[in-house]
Amino acid sequence: MERRKTRRVRRAAGAAVALALVFAGAATVASARGDEDGPAAGSGGPAAVPGASSADAGFARDMAVHHQQAVEMSFVVRDRTDDEDVRRLAYDIANTQANQRGMLLGWLDLWELPKVAPGGERPMAWMAGEDGHEHGGHGSAGAGAGSGADGVLMPGMASRSELARLGRLDGEEAEVFFLQLMTDHHKGGVDMAEACASLCAVPAEQRLARGMVEGQQSELGLMRDMLAERKAAPRS
């Protein structure tokens, strides 16, 4: 019964992710054209290009890095378990976040902006916004957060030692640790996406960010249920 419930929740999560990708794909085309809903709408000229230190550029750079680790963790766990539910979830996360990462890097190319922060700017500094106050839904991903210790650049990211441990585990142990790591990862990602939805100026990027929030929150519920099935829980 519990496994059937998880599969129903997983299908709902997959639908939300698919919807987010549809909107994101349309948004990418609109952004590339610089059409009427761009940041310079009504100006009569081409759409404005975000600055290198803008929230739009900062989100694109940081979320591309954040997503890359989620993709890597998903491929690791697919080789460490035979559980079809976990493997399917890992595939969905890898596919979704790899596509979104391509969009974010594509925008940076279109804007002719660097893929690394200018002037040694710390990750997530863009989340402070023009008013100097931190933005983020859960309060765990404030501006400039992430010490860089053991490879942790941003909240929610796994450390190098945690990634190494995931690669050594098998079966249910690997499943539980992956679900715990990805839960932390999604919480950090949701905070970043909520900040972009508030601070970013490019409507297409705001839409993508809102789609990320919806999709990852749905997957958070799914992962909580999958952990419960394995007599485990998210980490505090």
mmCIF file of N, CA, C and O in Angstrom, residues 69 72-73 147-153 157-168 177 181:
data_model
loop_
_atom_site.group_PDB
_atom_site.id
_atom_site.type_symbol
_atom_site.label_atom_id
_atom_site.label_comp_id
_atom_site.label_asym_id
_atom_site.label_seq_id
_atom_site.Cartn_x
_atom_site.Cartn_y
_atom_site.Cartn_z
ATOM 1 N N GLN A 69 25.659 19.459 -9.155
ATOM 2 C CA GLN A 69 25.889 18.462 -8.113
ATOM 3 C C GLN A 69 24.698 17.514 -7.978
ATOM 4 O O GLN A 69 24.878 16.311 -7.752
ATOM 5 N N GLU A 72 25.039 14.920 -10.582
ATOM 6 C CA GLU A 72 26.094 13.963 -10.234
ATOM 7 C C GLU A 72 25.617 12.966 -9.176
ATOM 8 O O GLU A 72 25.848 11.750 -9.307
ATOM 9 N N MET A 73 24.954 13.454 -8.133
ATOM 10 C CA MET A 73 24.468 12.558 -7.087
ATOM 11 C C MET A 73 23.443 11.572 -7.638
ATOM 12 O O MET A 73 23.403 10.398 -7.234
ATOM 13 N N SER A 147 30.386 28.137 3.309
ATOM 14 C CA SER A 147 31.747 28.450 3.725
ATOM 15 C C SER A 147 32.797 27.958 2.751
ATOM 16 O O SER A 147 33.935 28.399 2.792
ATOM 17 N N GLY A 148 32.430 27.013 1.871
ATOM 18 C CA GLY A 148 33.415 26.423 0.994
ATOM 19 C C GLY A 148 34.174 25.295 1.663
ATOM 20 O O GLY A 148 34.991 24.634 1.022
ATOM 21 N N ALA A 149 33.926 25.035 2.940
ATOM 22 C CA ALA A 149 34.605 23.955 3.644
ATOM 23 C C ALA A 149 34.206 22.614 3.049
ATOM 24 O O ALA A 149 33.021 22.339 2.864
ATOM 25 N N ASP A 150 35.203 21.800 2.715
ATOM 26 C CA ASP A 150 34.978 20.469 2.157
ATOM 27 C C ASP A 150 34.099 20.527 0.917
ATOM 28 O O ASP A 150 33.294 19.635 0.652
ATOM 29 N N GLY A 151 34.246 21.593 0.154
ATOM 30 C CA GLY A 151 33.545 21.705 -1.118
ATOM 31 C C GLY A 151 32.131 22.217 -1.043
ATOM 32 O O GLY A 151 31.439 22.254 -2.065
ATOM 33 N N VAL A 152 31.650 22.628 0.125
ATOM 34 C CA VAL A 152 30.280 23.138 0.252
ATOM 35 C C VAL A 152 30.281 24.622 -0.087
ATOM 36 O O VAL A 152 30.670 25.450 0.731
ATOM 37 N N LEU A 153 29.824 24.960 -1.283
ATOM 38 C CA LEU A 153 29.829 26.345 -1.738
ATOM 39 C C LEU A 153 28.549 27.082 -1.389
ATOM 40 O O LEU A 153 28.552 28.298 -1.230
ATOM 41 N N MET A 157 24.188 22.008 -0.502
ATOM 42 C CA MET A 157 25.129 21.200 -1.263
ATOM 43 C C MET A 157 25.817 20.176 -0.372
ATOM 44 O O MET A 157 26.100 20.442 0.798
ATOM 45 N N ALA A 158 26.072 19.004 -0.928
ATOM 46 C CA ALA A 158 26.783 17.955 -0.201
ATOM 47 C C ALA A 158 28.274 18.258 -0.197
ATOM 48 O O ALA A 158 28.805 18.886 -1.117
ATOM 49 N N SER A 159 28.944 17.814 0.849
ATOM 50 C CA SER A 159 30.396 17.994 0.934
ATOM 51 C C SER A 159 31.104 16.901 0.130
ATOM 52 O O SER A 159 30.491 15.901 -0.270
ATOM 53 N N ARG A 160 32.384 17.087 -0.093
ATOM 54 C CA ARG A 160 33.162 16.070 -0.800
ATOM 55 C C ARG A 160 33.146 14.743 -0.055
ATOM 56 O O ARG A 160 33.047 13.674 -0.670
ATOM 57 N N SER A 161 33.240 14.794 1.272
ATOM 58 C CA SER A 161 33.236 13.553 2.046
ATOM 59 C C SER A 161 31.876 12.856 1.967
ATOM 60 O O SER A 161 31.803 11.622 1.940
ATOM 61 N N GLU A 162 30.787 13.636 1.911
ATOM 62 C CA GLU A 162 29.459 13.033 1.779
ATOM 63 C C GLU A 162 29.283 12.382 0.413
ATOM 64 O O GLU A 162 28.698 11.291 0.302
ATOM 65 N N LEU A 163 29.790 13.028 -0.623
ATOM 66 C CA LEU A 163 29.716 12.434 -1.952
ATOM 67 C C LEU A 163 30.520 11.141 -2.022
ATOM 68 O O LEU A 163 30.088 10.155 -2.642
ATOM 69 N N ALA A 164 31.684 11.150 -1.383
ATOM 70 C CA ALA A 164 32.503 9.940 -1.363
ATOM 71 C C ALA A 164 31.791 8.816 -0.625
ATOM 72 O O ALA A 164 31.814 7.651 -1.046
ATOM 73 N N ARG A 165 31.126 9.152 0.481
ATOM 74 C CA ARG A 165 30.387 8.143 1.232
ATOM 75 C C ARG A 165 29.244 7.567 0.401
ATOM 76 O O ARG A 165 29.019 6.344 0.392
ATOM 77 N N LEU A 166 28.504 8.430 -0.306
ATOM 78 C CA LEU A 166 27.417 7.955 -1.155
ATOM 79 C C LEU A 166 27.931 6.945 -2.176
ATOM 80 O O LEU A 166 27.272 5.935 -2.451
ATOM 81 N N GLY A 167 29.114 7.198 -2.704
ATOM 82 C CA GLY A 167 29.690 6.297 -3.693
ATOM 83 C C GLY A 167 30.151 4.972 -3.135
ATOM 84 O O GLY A 167 30.417 4.025 -3.898
ATOM 85 N N ARG A 168 30.248 4.868 -1.809
ATOM 86 C CA ARG A 168 30.664 3.607 -1.181
ATOM 87 C C ARG A 168 29.492 2.763 -0.707
ATOM 88 O O ARG A 168 29.659 1.564 -0.442
ATOM 89 N N PHE A 177 20.658 7.537 2.179
ATOM 90 C CA PHE A 177 21.601 8.657 2.214
ATOM 91 C C PHE A 177 21.375 9.591 1.037
ATOM 92 O O PHE A 177 21.430 10.827 1.185
ATOM 93 N N LEU A 181 20.476 13.493 1.367
ATOM 94 C CA LEU A 181 21.300 14.520 0.727
ATOM 95 C C LEU A 181 20.478 15.353 -0.255
ATOM 96 O O LEU A 181 20.608 16.586 -0.305
#
